[in-house]
mmCIF file of N, CA and C in Angstrom:
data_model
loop_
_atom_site.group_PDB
_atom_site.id
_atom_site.type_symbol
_atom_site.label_atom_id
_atom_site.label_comp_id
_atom_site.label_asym_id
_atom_site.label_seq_id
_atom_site.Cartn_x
_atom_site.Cartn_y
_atom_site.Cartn_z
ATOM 1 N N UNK A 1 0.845 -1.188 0.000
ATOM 2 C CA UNK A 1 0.000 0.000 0.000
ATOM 3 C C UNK A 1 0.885 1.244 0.000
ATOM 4 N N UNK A 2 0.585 2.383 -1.008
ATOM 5 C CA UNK A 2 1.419 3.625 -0.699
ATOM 6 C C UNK A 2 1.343 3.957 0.724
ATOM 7 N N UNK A 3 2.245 4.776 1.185
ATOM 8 C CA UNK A 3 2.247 5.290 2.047
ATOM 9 C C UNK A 3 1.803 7.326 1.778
ATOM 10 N N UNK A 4 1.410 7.731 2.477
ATOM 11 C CA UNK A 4 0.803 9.337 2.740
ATOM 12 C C UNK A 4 1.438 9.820 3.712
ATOM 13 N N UNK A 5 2.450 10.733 3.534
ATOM 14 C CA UNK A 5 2.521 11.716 4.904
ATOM 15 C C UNK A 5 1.906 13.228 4.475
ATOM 16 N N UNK A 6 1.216 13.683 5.913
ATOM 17 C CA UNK A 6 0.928 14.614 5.857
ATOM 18 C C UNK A 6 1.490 15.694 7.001
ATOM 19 N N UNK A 7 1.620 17.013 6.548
ATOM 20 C CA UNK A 7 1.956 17.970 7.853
ATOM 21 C C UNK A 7 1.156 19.150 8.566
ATOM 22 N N UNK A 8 -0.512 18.486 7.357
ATOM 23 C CA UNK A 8 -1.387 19.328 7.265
ATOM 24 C C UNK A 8 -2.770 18.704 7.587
ATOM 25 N N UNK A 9 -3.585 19.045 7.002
ATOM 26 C CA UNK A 9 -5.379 19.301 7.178
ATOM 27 C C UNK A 9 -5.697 17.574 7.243
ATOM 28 N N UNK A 10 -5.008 17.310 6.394
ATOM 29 C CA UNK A 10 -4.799 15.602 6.060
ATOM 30 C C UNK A 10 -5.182 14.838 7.734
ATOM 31 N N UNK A 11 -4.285 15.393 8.255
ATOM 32 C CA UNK A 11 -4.659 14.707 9.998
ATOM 33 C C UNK A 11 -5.870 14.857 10.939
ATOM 34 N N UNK A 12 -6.716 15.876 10.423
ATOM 35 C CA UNK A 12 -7.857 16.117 10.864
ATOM 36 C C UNK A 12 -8.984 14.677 10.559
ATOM 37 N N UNK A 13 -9.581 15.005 11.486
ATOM 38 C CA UNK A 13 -10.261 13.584 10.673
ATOM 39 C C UNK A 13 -11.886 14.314 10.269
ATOM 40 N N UNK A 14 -12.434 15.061 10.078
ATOM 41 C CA UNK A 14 -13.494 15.829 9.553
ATOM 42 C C UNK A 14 -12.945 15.542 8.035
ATOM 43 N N UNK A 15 -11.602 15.810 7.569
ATOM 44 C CA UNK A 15 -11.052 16.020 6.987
ATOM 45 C C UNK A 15 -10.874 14.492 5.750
ATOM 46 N N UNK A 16 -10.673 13.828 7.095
ATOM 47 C CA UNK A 16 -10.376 12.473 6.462
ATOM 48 C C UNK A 16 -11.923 11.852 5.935
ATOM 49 N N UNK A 17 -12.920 12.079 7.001
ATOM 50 C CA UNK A 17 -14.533 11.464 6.601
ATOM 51 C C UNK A 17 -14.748 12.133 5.218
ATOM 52 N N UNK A 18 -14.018 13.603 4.810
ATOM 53 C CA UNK A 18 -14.636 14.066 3.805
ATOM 54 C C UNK A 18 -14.326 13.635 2.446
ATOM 55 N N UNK A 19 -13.155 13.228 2.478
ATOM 56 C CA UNK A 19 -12.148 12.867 1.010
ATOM 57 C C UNK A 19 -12.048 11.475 1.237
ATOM 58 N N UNK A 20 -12.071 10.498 2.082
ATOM 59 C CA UNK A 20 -11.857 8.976 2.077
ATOM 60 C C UNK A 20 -12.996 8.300 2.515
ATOM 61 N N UNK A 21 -14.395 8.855 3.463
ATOM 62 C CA UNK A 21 -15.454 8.198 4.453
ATOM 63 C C UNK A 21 -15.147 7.723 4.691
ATOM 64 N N UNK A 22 -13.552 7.704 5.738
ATOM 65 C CA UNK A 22 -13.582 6.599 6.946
ATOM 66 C C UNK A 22 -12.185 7.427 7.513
ATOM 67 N N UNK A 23 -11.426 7.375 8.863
ATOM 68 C CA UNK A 23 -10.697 7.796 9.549
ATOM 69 C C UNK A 23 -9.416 7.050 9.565
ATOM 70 N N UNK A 24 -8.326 7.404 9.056
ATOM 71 C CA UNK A 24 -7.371 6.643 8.644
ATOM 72 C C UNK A 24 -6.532 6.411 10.065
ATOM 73 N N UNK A 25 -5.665 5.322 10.323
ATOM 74 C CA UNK A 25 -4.867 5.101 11.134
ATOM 75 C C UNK A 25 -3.551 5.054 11.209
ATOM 76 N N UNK A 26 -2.623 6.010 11.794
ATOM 77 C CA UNK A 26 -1.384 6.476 10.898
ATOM 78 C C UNK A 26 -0.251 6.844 12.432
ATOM 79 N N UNK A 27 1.040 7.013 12.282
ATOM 80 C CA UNK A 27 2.113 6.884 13.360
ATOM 81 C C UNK A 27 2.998 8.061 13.082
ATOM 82 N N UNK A 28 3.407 8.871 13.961
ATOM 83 C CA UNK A 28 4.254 9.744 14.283
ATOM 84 C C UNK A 28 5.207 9.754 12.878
ATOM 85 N N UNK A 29 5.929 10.701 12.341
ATOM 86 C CA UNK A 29 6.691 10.854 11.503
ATOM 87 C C UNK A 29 7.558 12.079 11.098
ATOM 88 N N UNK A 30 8.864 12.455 10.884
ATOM 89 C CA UNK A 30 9.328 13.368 10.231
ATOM 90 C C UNK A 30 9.514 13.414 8.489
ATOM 91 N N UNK A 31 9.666 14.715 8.135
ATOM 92 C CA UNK A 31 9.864 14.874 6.838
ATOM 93 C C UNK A 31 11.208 15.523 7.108
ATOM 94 N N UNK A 32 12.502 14.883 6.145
ATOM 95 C CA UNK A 32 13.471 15.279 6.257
ATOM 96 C C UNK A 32 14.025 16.331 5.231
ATOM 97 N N UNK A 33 14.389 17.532 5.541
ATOM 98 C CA UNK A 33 15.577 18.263 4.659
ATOM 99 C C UNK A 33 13.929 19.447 4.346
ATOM 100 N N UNK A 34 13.262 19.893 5.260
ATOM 101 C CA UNK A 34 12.031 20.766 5.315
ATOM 102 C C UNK A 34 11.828 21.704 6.303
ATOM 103 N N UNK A 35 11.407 22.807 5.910
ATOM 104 C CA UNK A 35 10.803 23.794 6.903
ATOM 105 C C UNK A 35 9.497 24.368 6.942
ATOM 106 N N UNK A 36 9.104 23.917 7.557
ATOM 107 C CA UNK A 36 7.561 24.607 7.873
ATOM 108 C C UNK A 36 7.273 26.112 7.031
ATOM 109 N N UNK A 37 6.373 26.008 6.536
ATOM 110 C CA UNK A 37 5.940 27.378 5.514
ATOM 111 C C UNK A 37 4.577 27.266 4.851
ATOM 112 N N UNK A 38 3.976 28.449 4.606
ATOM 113 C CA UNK A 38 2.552 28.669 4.800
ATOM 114 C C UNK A 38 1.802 29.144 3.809
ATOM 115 N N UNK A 39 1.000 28.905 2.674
ATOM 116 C CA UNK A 39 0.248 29.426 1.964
ATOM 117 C C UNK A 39 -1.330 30.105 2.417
ATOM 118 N N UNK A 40 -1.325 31.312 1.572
ATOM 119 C CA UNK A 40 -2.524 31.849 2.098
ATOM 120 C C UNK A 40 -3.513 30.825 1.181
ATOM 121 N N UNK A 41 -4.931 31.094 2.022
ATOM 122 C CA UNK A 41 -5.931 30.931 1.230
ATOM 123 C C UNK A 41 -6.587 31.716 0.887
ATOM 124 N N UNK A 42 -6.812 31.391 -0.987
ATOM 125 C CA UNK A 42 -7.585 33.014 -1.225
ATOM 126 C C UNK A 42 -8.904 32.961 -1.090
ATOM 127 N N UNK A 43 -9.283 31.319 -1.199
ATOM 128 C CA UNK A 43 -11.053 31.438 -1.452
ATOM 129 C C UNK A 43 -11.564 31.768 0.150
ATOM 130 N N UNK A 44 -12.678 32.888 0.500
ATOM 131 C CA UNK A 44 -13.106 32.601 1.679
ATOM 132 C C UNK A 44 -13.792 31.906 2.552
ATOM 133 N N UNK A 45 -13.945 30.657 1.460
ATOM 134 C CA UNK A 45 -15.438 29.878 1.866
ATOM 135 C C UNK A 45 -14.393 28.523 2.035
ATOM 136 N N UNK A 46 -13.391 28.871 1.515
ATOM 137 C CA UNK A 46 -12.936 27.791 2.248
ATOM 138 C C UNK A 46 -12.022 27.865 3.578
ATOM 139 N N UNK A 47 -11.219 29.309 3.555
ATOM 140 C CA UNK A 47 -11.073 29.875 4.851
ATOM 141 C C UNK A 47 -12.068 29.467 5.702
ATOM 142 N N UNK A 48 -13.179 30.064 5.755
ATOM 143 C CA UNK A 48 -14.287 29.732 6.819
ATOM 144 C C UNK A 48 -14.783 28.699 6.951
ATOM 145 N N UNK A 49 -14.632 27.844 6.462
ATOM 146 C CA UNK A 49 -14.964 26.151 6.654
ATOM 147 C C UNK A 49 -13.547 25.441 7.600
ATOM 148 N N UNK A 50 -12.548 25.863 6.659
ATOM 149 C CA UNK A 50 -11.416 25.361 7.502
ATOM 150 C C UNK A 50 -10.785 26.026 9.034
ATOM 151 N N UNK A 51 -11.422 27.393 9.130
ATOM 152 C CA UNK A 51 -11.561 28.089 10.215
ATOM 153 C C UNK A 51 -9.739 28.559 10.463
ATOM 154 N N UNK A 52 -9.231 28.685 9.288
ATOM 155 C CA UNK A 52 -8.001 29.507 9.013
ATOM 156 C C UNK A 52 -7.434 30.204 7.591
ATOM 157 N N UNK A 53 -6.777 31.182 7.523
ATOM 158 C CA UNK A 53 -6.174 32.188 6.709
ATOM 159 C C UNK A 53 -5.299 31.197 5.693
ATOM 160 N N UNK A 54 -4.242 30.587 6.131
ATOM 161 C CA UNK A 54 -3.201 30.038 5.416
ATOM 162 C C UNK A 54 -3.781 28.191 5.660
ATOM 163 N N UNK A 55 -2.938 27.685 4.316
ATOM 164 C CA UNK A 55 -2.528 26.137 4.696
ATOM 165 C C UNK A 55 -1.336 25.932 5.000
ATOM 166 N N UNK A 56 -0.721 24.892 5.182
ATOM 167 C CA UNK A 56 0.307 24.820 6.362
ATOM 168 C C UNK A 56 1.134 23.903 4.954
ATOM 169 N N UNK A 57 2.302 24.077 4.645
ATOM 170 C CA UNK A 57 3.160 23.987 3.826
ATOM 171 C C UNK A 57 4.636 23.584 3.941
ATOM 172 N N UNK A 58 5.594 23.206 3.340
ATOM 173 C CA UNK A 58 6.631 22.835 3.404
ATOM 174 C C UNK A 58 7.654 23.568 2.478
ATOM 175 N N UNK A 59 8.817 23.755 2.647
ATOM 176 C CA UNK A 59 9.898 24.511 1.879
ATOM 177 C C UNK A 59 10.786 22.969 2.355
ATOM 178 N N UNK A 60 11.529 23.112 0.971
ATOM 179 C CA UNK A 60 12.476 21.729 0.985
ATOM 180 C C UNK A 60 13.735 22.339 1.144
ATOM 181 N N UNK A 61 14.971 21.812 1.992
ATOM 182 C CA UNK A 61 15.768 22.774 2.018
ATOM 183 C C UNK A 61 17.277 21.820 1.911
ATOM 184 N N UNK A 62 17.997 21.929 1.491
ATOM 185 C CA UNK A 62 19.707 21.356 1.425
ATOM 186 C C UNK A 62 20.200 20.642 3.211
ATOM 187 N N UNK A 63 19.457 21.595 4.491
ATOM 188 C CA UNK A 63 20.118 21.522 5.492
ATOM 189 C C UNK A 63 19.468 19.720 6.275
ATOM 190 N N UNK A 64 20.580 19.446 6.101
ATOM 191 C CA UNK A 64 20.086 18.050 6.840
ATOM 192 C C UNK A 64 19.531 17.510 8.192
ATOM 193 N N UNK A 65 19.009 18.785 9.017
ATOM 194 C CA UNK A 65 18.876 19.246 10.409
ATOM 195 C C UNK A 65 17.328 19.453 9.928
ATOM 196 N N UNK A 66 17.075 19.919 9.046
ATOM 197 C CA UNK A 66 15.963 20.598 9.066
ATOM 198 C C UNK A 66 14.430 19.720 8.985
ATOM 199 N N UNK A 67 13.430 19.840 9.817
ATOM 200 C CA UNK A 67 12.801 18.242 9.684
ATOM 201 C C UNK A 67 11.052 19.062 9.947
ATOM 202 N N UNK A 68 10.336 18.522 8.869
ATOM 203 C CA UNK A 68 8.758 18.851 9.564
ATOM 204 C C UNK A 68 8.124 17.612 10.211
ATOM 205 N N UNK A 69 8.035 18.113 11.364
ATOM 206 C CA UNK A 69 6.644 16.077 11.907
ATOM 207 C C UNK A 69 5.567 16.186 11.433
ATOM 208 N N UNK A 70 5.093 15.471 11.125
ATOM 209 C CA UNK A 70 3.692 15.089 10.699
ATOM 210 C C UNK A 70 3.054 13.231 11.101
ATOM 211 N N UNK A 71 2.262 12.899 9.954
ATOM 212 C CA UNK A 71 1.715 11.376 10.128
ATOM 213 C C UNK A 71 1.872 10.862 8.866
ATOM 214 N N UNK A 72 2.470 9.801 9.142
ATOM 215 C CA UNK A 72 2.378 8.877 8.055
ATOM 216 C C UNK A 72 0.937 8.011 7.910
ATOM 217 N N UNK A 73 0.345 7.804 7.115
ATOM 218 C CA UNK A 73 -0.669 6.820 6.395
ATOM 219 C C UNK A 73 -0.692 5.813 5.976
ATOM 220 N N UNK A 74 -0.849 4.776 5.544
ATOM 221 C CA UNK A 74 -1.460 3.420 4.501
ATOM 222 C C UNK A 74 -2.627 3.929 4.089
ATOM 223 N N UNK A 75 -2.777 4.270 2.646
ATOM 224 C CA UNK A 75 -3.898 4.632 2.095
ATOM 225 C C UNK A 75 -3.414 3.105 0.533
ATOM 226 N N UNK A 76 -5.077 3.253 0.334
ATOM 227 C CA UNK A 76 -5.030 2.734 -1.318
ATOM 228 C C UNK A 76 -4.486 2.865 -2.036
ATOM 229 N N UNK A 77 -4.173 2.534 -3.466
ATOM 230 C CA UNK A 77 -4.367 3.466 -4.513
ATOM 231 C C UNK A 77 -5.540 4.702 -5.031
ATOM 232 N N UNK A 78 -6.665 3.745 -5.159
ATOM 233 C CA UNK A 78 -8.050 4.835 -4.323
ATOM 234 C C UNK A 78 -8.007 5.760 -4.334
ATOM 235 N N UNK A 79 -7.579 5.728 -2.952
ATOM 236 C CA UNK A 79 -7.784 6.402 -1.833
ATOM 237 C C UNK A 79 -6.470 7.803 -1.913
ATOM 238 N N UNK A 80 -5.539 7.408 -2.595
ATOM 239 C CA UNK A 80 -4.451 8.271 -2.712
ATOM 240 C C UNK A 80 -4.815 9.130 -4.475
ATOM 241 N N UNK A 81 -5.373 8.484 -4.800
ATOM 242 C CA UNK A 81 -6.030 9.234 -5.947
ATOM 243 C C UNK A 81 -7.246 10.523 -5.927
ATOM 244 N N UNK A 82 -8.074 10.082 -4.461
ATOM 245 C CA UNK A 82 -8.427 10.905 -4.439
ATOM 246 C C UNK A 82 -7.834 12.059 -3.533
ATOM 247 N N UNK A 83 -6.490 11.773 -2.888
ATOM 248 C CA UNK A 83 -5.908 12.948 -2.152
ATOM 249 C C UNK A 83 -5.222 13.901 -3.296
ATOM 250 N N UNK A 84 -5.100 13.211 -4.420
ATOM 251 C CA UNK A 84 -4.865 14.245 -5.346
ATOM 252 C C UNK A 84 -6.033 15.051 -6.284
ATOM 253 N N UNK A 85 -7.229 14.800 -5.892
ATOM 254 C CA UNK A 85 -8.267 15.622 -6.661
ATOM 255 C C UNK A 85 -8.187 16.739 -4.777
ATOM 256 N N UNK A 86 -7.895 16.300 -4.072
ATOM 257 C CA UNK A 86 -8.262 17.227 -3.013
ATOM 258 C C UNK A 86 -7.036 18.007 -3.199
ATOM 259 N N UNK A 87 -6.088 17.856 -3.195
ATOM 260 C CA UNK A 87 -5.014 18.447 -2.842
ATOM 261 C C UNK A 87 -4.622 19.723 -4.121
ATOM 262 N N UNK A 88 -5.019 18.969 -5.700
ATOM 263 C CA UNK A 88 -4.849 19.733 -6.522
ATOM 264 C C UNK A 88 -5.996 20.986 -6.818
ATOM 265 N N UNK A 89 -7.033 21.076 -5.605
ATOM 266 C CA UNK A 89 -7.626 22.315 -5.703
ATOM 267 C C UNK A 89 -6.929 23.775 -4.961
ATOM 268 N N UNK A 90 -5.927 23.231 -3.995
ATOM 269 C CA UNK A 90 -5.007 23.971 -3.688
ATOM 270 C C UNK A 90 -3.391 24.279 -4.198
ATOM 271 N N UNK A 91 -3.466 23.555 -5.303
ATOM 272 C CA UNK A 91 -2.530 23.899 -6.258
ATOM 273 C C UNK A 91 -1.162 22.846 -6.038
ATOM 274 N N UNK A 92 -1.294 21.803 -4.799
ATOM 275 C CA UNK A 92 -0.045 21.221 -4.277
ATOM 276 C C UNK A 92 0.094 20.096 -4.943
ATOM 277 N N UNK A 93 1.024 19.613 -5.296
ATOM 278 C CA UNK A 93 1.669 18.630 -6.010
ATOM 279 C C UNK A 93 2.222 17.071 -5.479
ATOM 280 N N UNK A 94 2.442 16.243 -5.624
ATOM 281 C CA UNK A 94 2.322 14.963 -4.997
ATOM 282 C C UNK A 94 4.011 14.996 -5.332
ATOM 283 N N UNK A 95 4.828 14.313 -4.468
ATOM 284 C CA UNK A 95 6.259 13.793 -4.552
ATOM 285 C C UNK A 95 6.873 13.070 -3.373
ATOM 286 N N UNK A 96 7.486 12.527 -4.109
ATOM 287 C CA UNK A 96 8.368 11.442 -3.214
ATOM 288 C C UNK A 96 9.217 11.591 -2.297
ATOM 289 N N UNK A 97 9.319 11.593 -0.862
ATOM 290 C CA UNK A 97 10.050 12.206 -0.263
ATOM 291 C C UNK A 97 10.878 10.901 0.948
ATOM 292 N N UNK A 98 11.745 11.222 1.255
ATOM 293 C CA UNK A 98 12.317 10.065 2.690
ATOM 294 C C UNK A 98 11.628 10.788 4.279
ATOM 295 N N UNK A 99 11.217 10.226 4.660
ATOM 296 C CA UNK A 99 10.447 10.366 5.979
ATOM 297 C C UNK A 99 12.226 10.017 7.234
ATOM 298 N N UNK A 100 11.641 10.324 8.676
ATOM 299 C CA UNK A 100 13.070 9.671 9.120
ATOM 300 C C UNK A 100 12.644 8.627 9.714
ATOM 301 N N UNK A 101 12.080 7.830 9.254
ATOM 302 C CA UNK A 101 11.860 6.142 9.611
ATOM 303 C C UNK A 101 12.616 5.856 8.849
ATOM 304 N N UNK A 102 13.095 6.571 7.533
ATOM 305 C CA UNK A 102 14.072 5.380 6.506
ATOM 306 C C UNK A 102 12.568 5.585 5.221
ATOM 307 N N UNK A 103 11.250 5.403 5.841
ATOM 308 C CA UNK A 103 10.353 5.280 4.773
ATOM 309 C C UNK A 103 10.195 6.242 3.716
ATOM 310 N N UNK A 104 9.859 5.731 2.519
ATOM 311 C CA UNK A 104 9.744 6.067 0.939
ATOM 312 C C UNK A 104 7.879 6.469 1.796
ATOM 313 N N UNK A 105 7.769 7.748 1.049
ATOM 314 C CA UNK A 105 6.152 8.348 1.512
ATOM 315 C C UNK A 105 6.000 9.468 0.345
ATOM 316 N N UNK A 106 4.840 9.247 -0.221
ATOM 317 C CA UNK A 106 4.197 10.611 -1.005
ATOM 318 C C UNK A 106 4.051 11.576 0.210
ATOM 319 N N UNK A 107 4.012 12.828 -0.576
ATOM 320 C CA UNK A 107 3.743 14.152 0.360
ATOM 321 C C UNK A 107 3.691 15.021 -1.117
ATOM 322 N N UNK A 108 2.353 16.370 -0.222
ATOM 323 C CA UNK A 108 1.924 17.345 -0.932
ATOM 324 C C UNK A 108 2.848 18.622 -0.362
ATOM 325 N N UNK A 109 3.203 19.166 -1.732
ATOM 326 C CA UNK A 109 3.647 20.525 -1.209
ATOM 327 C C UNK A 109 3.800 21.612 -2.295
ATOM 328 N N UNK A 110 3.660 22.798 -2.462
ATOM 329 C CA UNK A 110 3.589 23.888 -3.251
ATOM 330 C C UNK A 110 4.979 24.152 -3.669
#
């Protein structure tokens, strides 16, 4: 099964009932060689649903110190197909990244 990390909305589980109907079960994780960074949101209706200004984002960076936590996933194929109809309404892109378990994990980021 792919694996999903997320550092974002992904972990909510309102979130999860909405894009998968069902609550995924997932374990502590870093994203390595990243820094936390923030996109606004322009639509307001989705501001006000999500009950914030920005989404929560990643900058990839050279420094080998540099680490975002988040959750790792077991999703489908599915199921990871549809994190990309969700994800690509906010413009973020799917890629392959090393987690610091050692694990191979998709992750969204601008």
């Amino acid at each position: 099964m792919p694996l999903l990390f997320s550092y974002g909305t992904l972990q909510r589980a309102d979130v999860q009932l909405a894009t998968f109907g069902r609550l995924l079960a997932g374990q502590a994780d870093e994203l390595l060689r990243c820094e936390p960074s923030l996109v606004r949101i322009d639509d307001p209706e989705v501001a006000a649903r999500l009950g914030k200004t920005h989404h929560a984002n990643v900058t990839f960076q050279a420094d080998d110190s540099s680490r975002v936590p988040g959750v790792v996933f077991e999703v489908t194929d599915a199921e990871l197909a549809m994190v990309d109809a969700y994800e690509a309404a906010f413009a973020y892109e799917r890629v392959t990244a090393t987690l610091a378990s050692g694990r191979q994990a998709w992750v969204y980021a601008r």
